[in-house]
Amino acid sequence: MGQNGSEAFVRFEGVQKSYDGETLVVKDLNLDIPKGEFVTMLGPSGSGKTTCLMMLAGFEPATHGEIYLDGQPINNVPPHKREIGMVFQNYALFPHMTVAENLAFPLQVRRMSKADIETKVKRALDMVELGAFGGRRPAQLSGGQQQRVAVARALVFEPDLILMDEPLGALDKQLREQMQYEIKHIHESLEVTVVYVTHDQAEALTMSNRIAVFNDGIIQQISSPDTLYEAPETSFVAHFIGENNKLDGTIQSVGKGTCKVRLDTGETVTAKAVNVKEKGSRTSMSLRPERIVINPKGKSVPNILKGKIQELIYLGDHIRTRMTVAGHDDFIVKIPNTFGHEPLAEGSTVNVGWESEDCRALDFTEAHGPG
Amino acid sequence: MAAGTAGTNTENAPLMTADGVPLKQSLQRALRQKRRGAFLLTLPLLVFIFIFFVAPIADMMFRSIENEVVGKYIPRTVAALKDWDATSGELPDEKVFAALVEDIKIGRKDRTIGKVARRLNYEIAGMSSLFRSTARRVARLDEGPYKEALIAIRPQWGELETWQLIQRESGKYTASYYLAAVDARFDNAGNIVAQPEERQIYTFLFGRTMAMSLSITLLCILLGFPIAYLLATLPLRYAALLMILVLLPFWTSLLVRTTAWIAMLQQQGVINDLLVLVGIISDEGRLQLIHNKTGTLIAMTHILLPFMILPLYSVMKTIPPSYMRAARSLGATQARAFIKVYLPQTLSGMGAGTILVFILSIGFYITPALVGGTSGTFISNYIADHVSTTLNWGLAAALGVMLLALVLALYLIYDKAVGIDNMKLG
C-alpha cells in the first residue's frame, strides 16, 4: 500500500465519506490500484466498500479527499465522462430494450456509426457466448445469461476500468462459481482493471489479485489472497477470511517475533507476535482449524492443550470436530479423513497441539467467535 | 404407482385412486367444492353489480331505441296509416282521420294523449300543442267527415309532415334519438339529413368534451409526473407526508373542492385579489377565471390529478435507481438517461393514468356544472339536463350510450397500442 508510484491507475487519497454529517462511512481511505489488476473490496454490509465503488463511479461525491483515475483527479468529473464500465448487483439491464439494444446503448451515446455498433455488439455477445440472444428482452433470459449481458454491456465500449458491485449475488452457487471463472478469464484476456465488491470471501479469494478487507470504513488489510488467509494482520481479517479459532489471553512476555500468552483458563501458550502491544495487555490469537494436530506425539509441537470433544460432523473428506479448549466451547478442528486417523468419540478428552508459527497473536477483540 | 393401485398395469389406462375412482373424477370433485365456496363468496357482489350496474345500463341502452308510445296510445290511427303511402303527396283518407279522432277521445279520457304529444314534440316542435288543443275540441266532434273537421281545428292536420311523422314514429323501435344525438334527423321523405345549423349542438359538445378532457389529461401528466417522481425518490419520511397531501383531496367531498375553487377563482376571489394586490392586473382588469373553460380546466385538473399521480408513482417506485446509474455509467448525460431509460419504463403507469383521467373527465358532471358556465360544460351536463328538465330520456339515453361507446373505443385503442396487461394501477 505504501507504493507512491505514479503508475497507480486508480488512486484514493485520504478519501472520507459521510452521508449525514455525523458519522463517517468511509474513514481516510488510501488505495492505489495499478493498471490491469483485479482488486476486490471485501467486507460485511455497511463496511463502506460499496460507498467506495460509488464514489469511484461518480454517483456519490467524496466528502473529503481526492480520487485519481489515470493520474487525473475526477472528483468533479460527472459519471458519464469517467469512461468506467459498471456491472450492477441487479444487472440493471434496461427492461424495455432488447439485449442488442442494451449493448448498443453506450455506443449510440458515443455517436458511433451503425456498422461499428453492429460489429462491436456482435463481438461482445460472442465473447459471453450469447450470440443468438441479441433479439431477446432481458426478462426472457436466465439469471446467468442476464449476468453475462451485464458484463458484456460494461465492456462493449472498451473502458479501461470495470467496476462490479456484487454482480454474482443473485445467482445460485454452481452458476456463481462458473461465472467467477468466466469473469476472471475475461479480465485476464482483456487486461482491464477490475474493482470488484463482494461480501463473499470465497469469491474474493478465487478471483482477485489483491483483496482489500473493509470493516467499519477502514481497510483492515490489503494483500494477495494467500497472504490474507495465512497471515492475517488483525483479528477481524482472521475471522472474516476462512474459518478461525479465537483464543483470548494476556501477554506474559514479548520475545523476538514470538510472545508468551497466558490464557484466561490459566494455560500458557507461545504464539507468533503479529499485532500485540506490551506485556500485560490483552490479545486475541488466531488459529486455523486445519493446523491443529490431535494427540501430538511427545513434545513435537510447543503448544499442547486438553480438549473435550463435543460434536463430530462427518463431512467426507474431513471430520469437523467441535471441542471445548481453554474454556472456549466452539473450538473447531478439521481432521483429514486419511488412513488410520485417530478414532474419536464424542465426550472423550484428547490432546490438541499446534506450532507457535500457526498461532497468530493479534489485536484483542470481544466480538465474534470462530466461523 | 402401479404397486399401489390395481388395474393400472397398462400405461394408457386412466390413473385410479386407491379405491378405484378415476383420478380425474376425484380431482374434479375436490375442486368443485372449492369453486362453489369461492362462487358463494362473490355472489353478493355479483348480484349487486347486476342489479345496480348491468341492469341500469341495459335499461338505458333499451330506452335509447325504445319507441312504443305512439303505437300504444293511438293504435287505431297507426293501423289505419299502414296503407298510406307517405310519398304519394296526398293526405291520408277519411278512415285515418276517423281513427285519430277516436284515439284522441280515448286518450283524453285515459290521460295518455299527453305522452304521445310529448313524444312527437321531440321530433317537430309544435306537436305538443297540436295534440293538446285538438284533444280539447275533439270531444264535441261526434260525426264525420272528420278530415275537414280536424283541419278546421288545426290546419297542421292538413299538412303531410304531421302524418309522415306519425307514421315514421309508429314502430316499436326508432333511430331518431341517435340521429338527434349526432345532430341529424329524418326529413319528410324519411331520408337522414343534418339538423338545421342553429340546432346543431351535440357533435360540437362531444368535440368540446373530448378536447377539454384531452387538455385536462395533458395537464395532469405535466403536473403529476414530477410529483410522482418526488414521491418515488424522496426519503420515506417526506414521501409519506407528500402522499398525504396528494391523497387529501380524495378525502374531501367533490362538491366542497369545487366550491372552494369558486371562492379562489371568482372575480372578487383570492387569486384575482392577489394579482391586483401585487399589481399584475388592474382592479378593472380582473380576470375571468371561472364560469368558462378556464374554470373547468383548473378545477378538473386538480380533482383528477391523484388519478394520474398514483399509477405513475406505483410504477416509478419499482424502477430501481441503478437503471439511471447504469445509463450514466455507460456514458449518457442525465437528460439522455432520463429520456431513454427512465421515461420509457414509466409509460405503463402513464398509460394507466391517462386512460383513467381521460375516461373520468369525459363523463364529469358536477364540476363543469358548477364552474363551467356555458362555455365550459360537458356533454354529461346536457345528458343530465335531458334527464331532469326536458324529460327526453330517449335522447339522454342515446347520448349516454354514445359516450359509453366512445370510452370503450378508446379503451380498445389503448389495449391495441399499449396492451391492457401492461397497465399498472396503484
mmCIF file with all atom_site columns, C-alpha atoms in Angstrom, chain B residues 212-307:
data_model
loop_
_atom_site.group_PDB
_atom_site.id
_atom_site.type_symbol
_atom_site.label_atom_id
_atom_site.label_alt_id
_atom_site.label_comp_id
_atom_site.label_asym_id
_atom_site.label_entity_id
_atom_site.label_seq_id
_atom_site.pdbx_PDB_ins_code
_atom_site.Cartn_x
_atom_site.Cartn_y
_atom_site.Cartn_z
_atom_site.occupancy
_atom_site.B_iso_or_equiv
_atom_site.pdbx_formal_charge
_atom_site.auth_seq_id
_atom_site.auth_comp_id
_atom_site.auth_asym_id
_atom_site.auth_atom_id
_atom_site.pdbx_PDB_model_num
ATOM 1  C CA . MET B 1 212 ? -61.226 19.534 -22.803 1.00 0.00 ? 212 MET B CA 1
ATOM 2  C CA . SER B 1 213 ? -60.650 16.021 -21.465 1.00 0.00 ? 213 SER B CA 1
ATOM 3  C CA . LEU B 1 214 ? -57.516 15.768 -23.560 1.00 0.00 ? 214 LEU B CA 1
ATOM 4  C CA . SER B 1 215 ? -56.232 19.090 -22.227 1.00 0.00 ? 215 SER B CA 1
ATOM 5  C CA . ILE B 1 216 ? -57.001 18.035 -18.663 1.00 0.00 ? 216 ILE B CA 1
ATOM 6  C CA . THR B 1 217 ? -55.180 14.733 -19.207 1.00 0.00 ? 217 THR B CA 1
ATOM 7  C CA . LEU B 1 218 ? -52.117 16.506 -20.600 1.00 0.00 ? 218 LEU B CA 1
ATOM 8  C CA . LEU B 1 219 ? -52.120 18.964 -17.708 1.00 0.00 ? 219 LEU B CA 1
ATOM 9  C CA . CYS B 1 220 ? -52.357 16.042 -15.298 1.00 0.00 ? 220 CYS B CA 1
ATOM 10 C CA . ILE B 1 221 ? -49.339 14.365 -16.918 1.00 0.00 ? 221 ILE B CA 1
ATOM 11 C CA . LEU B 1 222 ? -47.304 17.579 -16.819 1.00 0.00 ? 222 LEU B CA 1
ATOM 12 C CA . LEU B 1 223 ? -48.155 18.320 -13.204 1.00 0.00 ? 223 LEU B CA 1
ATOM 13 C CA . GLY B 1 224 ? -48.362 14.747 -11.949 1.00 0.00 ? 224 GLY B CA 1
ATOM 14 C CA . PHE B 1 225 ? -45.100 13.389 -13.324 1.00 0.00 ? 225 PHE B CA 1
ATOM 15 C CA . PRO B 1 226 ? -42.743 15.496 -11.182 1.00 0.00 ? 226 PRO B CA 1
ATOM 16 C CA . ILE B 1 227 ? -44.846 14.880 -8.087  1.00 0.00 ? 227 ILE B CA 1
ATOM 17 C CA . ALA B 1 228 ? -44.909 11.136 -8.674  1.00 0.00 ? 228 ALA B CA 1
ATOM 18 C CA . TYR B 1 229 ? -41.146 11.222 -9.233  1.00 0.00 ? 229 TYR B CA 1
ATOM 19 C CA . LEU B 1 230 ? -40.638 13.062 -5.953  1.00 0.00 ? 230 LEU B CA 1
ATOM 20 C CA . LEU B 1 231 ? -42.911 10.596 -4.184  1.00 0.00 ? 231 LEU B CA 1
ATOM 21 C CA . ALA B 1 232 ? -40.930 7.675  -5.525  1.00 0.00 ? 232 ALA B CA 1
ATOM 22 C CA . THR B 1 233 ? -37.490 9.084  -4.787  1.00 0.00 ? 233 THR B CA 1
ATOM 23 C CA . LEU B 1 234 ? -37.799 11.149 -1.601  1.00 0.00 ? 234 LEU B CA 1
ATOM 24 C CA . PRO B 1 235 ? -36.836 9.547  1.724   1.00 0.00 ? 235 PRO B CA 1
ATOM 25 C CA . LEU B 1 236 ? -39.768 7.699  3.210   1.00 0.00 ? 236 LEU B CA 1
ATOM 26 C CA . ARG B 1 237 ? -40.479 10.354 5.857   1.00 0.00 ? 237 ARG B CA 1
ATOM 27 C CA . TYR B 1 238 ? -41.029 13.141 3.345   1.00 0.00 ? 238 TYR B CA 1
ATOM 28 C CA . ALA B 1 239 ? -42.648 10.848 0.807   1.00 0.00 ? 239 ALA B CA 1
ATOM 29 C CA . ALA B 1 240 ? -45.300 9.839  3.358   1.00 0.00 ? 240 ALA B CA 1
ATOM 30 C CA . LEU B 1 241 ? -46.104 13.487 4.048   1.00 0.00 ? 241 LEU B CA 1
ATOM 31 C CA . LEU B 1 242 ? -46.290 14.261 0.359   1.00 0.00 ? 242 LEU B CA 1
ATOM 32 C CA . MET B 1 243 ? -48.518 11.252 -0.161  1.00 0.00 ? 243 MET B CA 1
ATOM 33 C CA . ILE B 1 244 ? -50.959 12.579 2.407   1.00 0.00 ? 244 ILE B CA 1
ATOM 34 C CA . LEU B 1 245 ? -51.042 15.883 0.548   1.00 0.00 ? 245 LEU B CA 1
ATOM 35 C CA . VAL B 1 246 ? -51.755 14.031 -2.685  1.00 0.00 ? 246 VAL B CA 1
ATOM 36 C CA . LEU B 1 247 ? -54.500 11.978 -1.098  1.00 0.00 ? 247 LEU B CA 1
ATOM 37 C CA . LEU B 1 248 ? -56.042 14.828 0.888   1.00 0.00 ? 248 LEU B CA 1
ATOM 38 C CA . PRO B 1 249 ? -58.342 15.887 -1.984  1.00 0.00 ? 249 PRO B CA 1
ATOM 39 C CA . PHE B 1 250 ? -59.648 12.323 -2.063  1.00 0.00 ? 250 PHE B CA 1
ATOM 40 C CA . TRP B 1 251 ? -60.887 12.680 1.469   1.00 0.00 ? 251 TRP B CA 1
ATOM 41 C CA . THR B 1 252 ? -62.729 15.905 0.793   1.00 0.00 ? 252 THR B CA 1
ATOM 42 C CA . SER B 1 253 ? -66.077 15.934 -0.932  1.00 0.00 ? 253 SER B CA 1
ATOM 43 C CA . LEU B 1 254 ? -66.023 16.715 -4.618  1.00 0.00 ? 254 LEU B CA 1
ATOM 44 C CA . LEU B 1 255 ? -68.625 19.404 -4.083  1.00 0.00 ? 255 LEU B CA 1
ATOM 45 C CA . VAL B 1 256 ? -66.570 21.097 -1.379  1.00 0.00 ? 256 VAL B CA 1
ATOM 46 C CA . ARG B 1 257 ? -63.460 21.078 -3.545  1.00 0.00 ? 257 ARG B CA 1
ATOM 47 C CA . THR B 1 258 ? -65.338 22.536 -6.479  1.00 0.00 ? 258 THR B CA 1
ATOM 48 C CA . THR B 1 259 ? -66.960 25.293 -4.431  1.00 0.00 ? 259 THR B CA 1
ATOM 49 C CA . ALA B 1 260 ? -63.562 26.033 -2.926  1.00 0.00 ? 260 ALA B CA 1
ATOM 50 C CA . TRP B 1 261 ? -62.346 26.680 -6.440  1.00 0.00 ? 261 TRP B CA 1
ATOM 51 C CA . ILE B 1 262 ? -65.225 29.084 -6.956  1.00 0.00 ? 262 ILE B CA 1
ATOM 52 C CA . ALA B 1 263 ? -64.021 31.030 -3.924  1.00 0.00 ? 263 ALA B CA 1
ATOM 53 C CA . MET B 1 264 ? -60.500 31.000 -5.319  1.00 0.00 ? 264 MET B CA 1
ATOM 54 C CA . LEU B 1 265 ? -61.217 31.839 -8.908  1.00 0.00 ? 265 LEU B CA 1
ATOM 55 C CA . GLN B 1 266 ? -64.149 34.245 -8.969  1.00 0.00 ? 266 GLN B CA 1
ATOM 56 C CA . GLN B 1 267 ? -63.618 37.841 -9.958  1.00 0.00 ? 267 GLN B CA 1
ATOM 57 C CA . GLN B 1 268 ? -63.639 39.014 -6.363  1.00 0.00 ? 268 GLN B CA 1
ATOM 58 C CA . GLY B 1 269 ? -61.848 35.804 -5.346  1.00 0.00 ? 269 GLY B CA 1
ATOM 59 C CA . VAL B 1 270 ? -58.499 35.067 -3.785  1.00 0.00 ? 270 VAL B CA 1
ATOM 60 C CA . ILE B 1 271 ? -56.437 34.808 -6.958  1.00 0.00 ? 271 ILE B CA 1
ATOM 61 C CA . ASN B 1 272 ? -57.769 37.964 -8.564  1.00 0.00 ? 272 ASN B CA 1
ATOM 62 C CA . ASP B 1 273 ? -57.381 39.865 -5.277  1.00 0.00 ? 273 ASP B CA 1
ATOM 63 C CA . LEU B 1 274 ? -53.810 38.695 -5.008  1.00 0.00 ? 274 LEU B CA 1
ATOM 64 C CA . LEU B 1 275 ? -52.960 39.646 -8.576  1.00 0.00 ? 275 LEU B CA 1
ATOM 65 C CA . VAL B 1 276 ? -54.480 43.096 -8.076  1.00 0.00 ? 276 VAL B CA 1
ATOM 66 C CA . LEU B 1 277 ? -52.630 43.491 -4.792  1.00 0.00 ? 277 LEU B CA 1
ATOM 67 C CA . VAL B 1 278 ? -49.295 42.607 -6.368  1.00 0.00 ? 278 VAL B CA 1
ATOM 68 C CA . GLY B 1 279 ? -50.112 44.916 -9.250  1.00 0.00 ? 279 GLY B CA 1
ATOM 69 C CA . ILE B 1 280 ? -50.003 42.445 -12.112 1.00 0.00 ? 280 ILE B CA 1
ATOM 70 C CA . ILE B 1 281 ? -53.541 43.366 -13.153 1.00 0.00 ? 281 ILE B CA 1
ATOM 71 C CA . SER B 1 282 ? -55.608 46.476 -12.520 1.00 0.00 ? 282 SER B CA 1
ATOM 72 C CA . ASP B 1 283 ? -58.768 46.418 -10.488 1.00 0.00 ? 283 ASP B CA 1
ATOM 73 C CA . GLU B 1 284 ? -60.849 46.924 -13.624 1.00 0.00 ? 284 GLU B CA 1
ATOM 74 C CA . GLY B 1 285 ? -58.997 44.227 -15.486 1.00 0.00 ? 285 GLY B CA 1
ATOM 75 C CA . ARG B 1 286 ? -59.807 41.353 -13.161 1.00 0.00 ? 286 ARG B CA 1
ATOM 76 C CA . LEU B 1 287 ? -59.502 38.034 -14.937 1.00 0.00 ? 287 LEU B CA 1
ATOM 77 C CA . GLN B 1 288 ? -62.481 35.883 -15.805 1.00 0.00 ? 288 GLN B CA 1
ATOM 78 C CA . LEU B 1 289 ? -61.219 32.595 -14.374 1.00 0.00 ? 289 LEU B CA 1
ATOM 79 C CA . ILE B 1 290 ? -64.464 30.870 -13.680 1.00 0.00 ? 290 ILE B CA 1
ATOM 80 C CA . HIS B 1 291 ? -67.744 30.077 -15.414 1.00 0.00 ? 291 HIS B CA 1
ATOM 81 C CA . ASN B 1 292 ? -65.794 29.404 -18.570 1.00 0.00 ? 292 ASN B CA 1
ATOM 82 C CA . LYS B 1 293 ? -63.351 26.829 -19.937 1.00 0.00 ? 293 LYS B CA 1
ATOM 83 C CA . THR B 1 294 ? -60.516 28.041 -17.717 1.00 0.00 ? 294 THR B CA 1
ATOM 84 C CA . GLY B 1 295 ? -62.534 27.331 -14.590 1.00 0.00 ? 295 GLY B CA 1
ATOM 85 C CA . THR B 1 296 ? -63.384 23.814 -15.742 1.00 0.00 ? 296 THR B CA 1
ATOM 86 C CA . LEU B 1 297 ? -59.771 23.113 -16.735 1.00 0.00 ? 297 LEU B CA 1
ATOM 87 C CA . ILE B 1 298 ? -58.304 24.285 -13.433 1.00 0.00 ? 298 ILE B CA 1
ATOM 88 C CA . ALA B 1 299 ? -60.838 22.631 -11.153 1.00 0.00 ? 299 ALA B CA 1
ATOM 89 C CA . MET B 1 300 ? -60.956 19.324 -13.012 1.00 0.00 ? 300 MET B CA 1
ATOM 90 C CA . THR B 1 301 ? -57.193 19.054 -13.343 1.00 0.00 ? 301 THR B CA 1
ATOM 91 C CA . HIS B 1 302 ? -56.931 19.495 -9.617  1.00 0.00 ? 302 HIS B CA 1
ATOM 92 C CA . ILE B 1 303 ? -59.620 16.934 -8.907  1.00 0.00 ? 303 ILE B CA 1
ATOM 93 C CA . LEU B 1 304 ? -58.271 14.308 -11.306 1.00 0.00 ? 304 LEU B CA 1
ATOM 94 C CA . LEU B 1 305 ? -54.568 14.776 -10.549 1.00 0.00 ? 305 LEU B CA 1
ATOM 95 C CA . PRO B 1 306 ? -54.381 11.956 -7.963  1.00 0.00 ? 306 PRO B CA 1
ATOM 96 C CA . PHE B 1 307 ? -55.633 9.514  -10.591 1.00 0.00 ? 307 PHE B CA 1
#
